[in-house]
């Protein structure tokens, strides 16, 4: 019995008839870009998250890039300004900053939660700081009340990279509704995944929403009239229709992920393996991935592979050590570097069978 990390075929199988019907509906409509499916999904997803506006875009990276570009256009920041960002995030968070010719200020995480440390954020704020970009890494909410208080006190923006945290909640507030703006990815492996690339930005700011709608569509509100330099990044009708189907079931899938995560937390007993730490109530974590730490990560990964258990590493190289960013190589970020050396993601998905969960637990205990 093998244990795949995540089977997208199995994950989408329960909704296959609805997905096919949604695709047929779009095909038969003859309208494939910026139509009623997108309008409906934007309304449904913003309602789900508790935000006024949702602007669908081509992917999660574009959601981040366009959010910062819109703020530049609105005069909230300018080239050379600084954005505070976690040092141990996925590269897309950094790319969005540098592609807008802004400067990333990398801040170490809390070593227990892997999320950005508010105390270090406070110390990192300088005269050119314009925003904090908080990442809800692995599905656990960052310390948003603390970060919001810091941002408000310093009069800077708070932006959420919520690409891994659809549905995570604290105090009745969901990911995407804490900050001034939030970027989501709907990459197929996400808790709410499309059947291709897709993304969105959430905000309560009328002006930001209006600018984002123009930026995603060649800088145009009215066809062939372009008020700013935009790009082509539109969440298409097929993907919007797919997401509308899957949004109906996201809470059930989150519940399945939490059951598996609880089984791992209760069952894996091995001093060599450090289990994830939940900073708040269970609802603050939606378990996009289940990440353990092990000083002998490669040996653990080989051991699990020998038992036909697939694992992944999120992520093997810290952003400041990537070849893409030679100017950051001299930074000393020991917490992040240790995490990137030691983290390993175990299989976790809504279709994982009980016997597969037990197999992972037994294999981890035997290591």
Short mmCIF file of C-alpha atoms in Angstrom, two decimals, residues 128-250:
data_model
loop_
_atom_site.label_atom_id
_atom_site.label_comp_id
_atom_site.label_asym_id
_atom_site.label_seq_id
_atom_site.Cartn_x
_atom_site.Cartn_y
_atom_site.Cartn_z
CA UNK A 128 11.14 53.68 4.49
CA UNK A 129 8.88 50.85 5.66
CA UNK A 130 5.51 51.01 3.91
CA UNK A 131 3.99 47.60 4.59
CA UNK A 132 4.17 44.33 6.47
CA UNK A 133 3.49 41.31 4.25
CA UNK A 134 2.41 38.49 6.54
CA UNK A 135 2.39 34.93 5.23
CA UNK A 136 0.08 32.32 6.76
CA UNK A 137 2.63 29.59 6.19
CA UNK A 138 1.51 25.97 5.81
CA UNK A 139 -2.08 26.93 6.63
CA UNK A 140 -1.62 28.50 10.08
CA UNK A 141 -2.61 32.11 10.60
CA UNK A 142 0.21 34.50 11.38
CA UNK A 143 -0.13 36.57 14.58
CA UNK A 144 -2.54 38.94 12.88
CA UNK A 145 -3.92 40.90 15.87
CA UNK A 146 -0.36 41.69 16.97
CA UNK A 147 0.76 42.57 13.45
CA UNK A 148 -2.36 44.70 12.89
CA UNK A 149 -1.62 46.65 16.06
CA UNK A 150 1.95 47.28 14.91
CA UNK A 151 0.82 48.36 11.43
CA UNK A 152 -1.82 50.71 12.82
CA UNK A 153 0.57 52.26 15.34
CA UNK A 154 3.19 52.89 12.64
CA UNK A 155 0.67 53.89 9.94
CA UNK A 156 1.82 51.26 7.49
CA UNK A 157 -0.11 48.73 5.40
CA UNK A 158 -0.75 45.13 6.42
CA UNK A 159 -0.93 42.73 3.47
CA UNK A 160 -1.75 39.03 3.80
CA UNK A 161 -0.18 36.36 1.66
CA UNK A 162 -3.02 33.92 2.29
CA UNK A 163 -2.12 31.49 -0.50
CA UNK A 164 -2.02 28.53 1.92
CA UNK A 165 -4.72 29.50 4.41
CA UNK A 166 -8.17 29.46 2.79
CA UNK A 167 -10.67 29.19 5.63
CA UNK A 168 -8.28 29.65 8.57
CA UNK A 169 -9.99 31.67 11.28
CA UNK A 170 -9.28 33.51 14.53
CA UNK A 171 -11.88 35.22 16.66
CA UNK A 172 -14.51 34.84 13.95
CA UNK A 173 -12.28 36.52 11.33
CA UNK A 174 -11.01 34.50 8.39
CA UNK A 175 -7.75 34.71 6.48
CA UNK A 176 -8.09 37.49 3.96
CA UNK A 177 -10.12 39.78 6.23
CA UNK A 178 -7.41 40.86 8.70
CA UNK A 179 -5.26 43.15 6.58
CA UNK A 180 -5.68 46.01 4.13
CA UNK A 181 -5.45 43.51 1.29
CA UNK A 182 -4.92 39.77 0.91
CA UNK A 183 -3.58 37.67 -1.95
CA UNK A 184 -4.80 34.12 -2.57
CA UNK A 185 -3.58 31.37 -4.85
CA UNK A 186 -5.91 28.69 -6.18
CA UNK A 187 -3.14 26.47 -7.56
CA UNK A 188 -4.52 22.92 -7.88
CA UNK A 189 -2.80 21.65 -4.71
CA UNK A 190 -4.24 24.39 -2.46
CA UNK A 191 -7.03 23.69 0.00
CA UNK A 192 -9.26 25.54 -2.47
CA UNK A 193 -7.67 24.55 -5.76
CA UNK A 194 -8.65 25.26 -9.34
CA UNK A 195 -7.91 22.91 -12.23
CA UNK A 196 -5.18 25.25 -13.42
CA UNK A 197 -3.63 28.54 -12.36
CA UNK A 198 -5.86 31.06 -10.61
CA UNK A 199 -5.65 33.72 -7.91
CA UNK A 200 -7.50 36.59 -6.27
CA UNK A 201 -7.08 39.68 -4.12
CA UNK A 202 -9.46 40.53 -1.27
CA UNK A 203 -9.86 44.01 0.18
CA UNK A 204 -12.37 46.36 1.79
CA UNK A 205 -10.81 49.37 0.02
CA UNK A 206 -12.95 50.72 -2.85
CA UNK A 207 -10.05 52.55 -4.46
CA UNK A 208 -7.72 49.56 -4.33
CA UNK A 209 -10.37 47.24 -5.77
CA UNK A 210 -11.09 49.65 -8.62
CA UNK A 211 -7.39 49.99 -9.47
CA UNK A 212 -6.87 46.21 -9.35
CA UNK A 213 -9.74 45.58 -11.75
CA UNK A 214 -8.10 47.91 -14.24
CA UNK A 215 -4.56 46.58 -13.73
CA UNK A 216 -5.58 42.96 -14.35
CA UNK A 217 -7.24 43.96 -17.63
CA UNK A 218 -4.58 45.92 -19.56
CA UNK A 219 -5.20 48.98 -17.37
CA UNK A 220 -8.71 49.28 -18.78
CA UNK A 221 -12.15 49.76 -17.25
CA UNK A 222 -13.81 50.30 -20.62
CA UNK A 223 -12.70 48.16 -23.57
CA UNK A 224 -9.94 49.81 -25.65
CA UNK A 225 -9.64 52.75 -23.22
CA UNK A 226 -6.56 52.35 -21.00
CA UNK A 227 -6.11 54.64 -18.02
CA UNK A 228 -2.92 53.02 -16.69
CA UNK A 229 -0.25 50.48 -17.64
CA UNK A 230 -1.83 47.16 -16.79
CA UNK A 231 -1.23 43.52 -17.61
CA UNK A 232 -3.33 40.58 -18.74
CA UNK A 233 -4.09 38.58 -15.59
CA UNK A 234 -7.72 37.57 -15.46
CA UNK A 235 -9.26 34.62 -13.66
CA UNK A 236 -11.02 32.93 -16.57
CA UNK A 237 -14.58 31.66 -16.62
CA UNK A 238 -13.71 27.95 -16.63
CA UNK A 239 -11.52 28.23 -13.53
CA UNK A 240 -14.05 30.48 -11.81
CA UNK A 241 -16.73 27.86 -12.44
CA UNK A 242 -14.47 25.09 -11.08
CA UNK A 243 -13.78 27.13 -7.96
CA UNK A 244 -17.47 27.82 -7.40
CA UNK A 245 -18.07 24.07 -7.23
CA UNK A 246 -15.20 23.40 -4.86
CA UNK A 247 -15.89 26.38 -2.60
CA UNK A 248 -19.11 24.66 -1.52
CA UNK A 249 -17.08 21.83 0.01
CA UNK A 250 -14.04 23.61 1.40
#
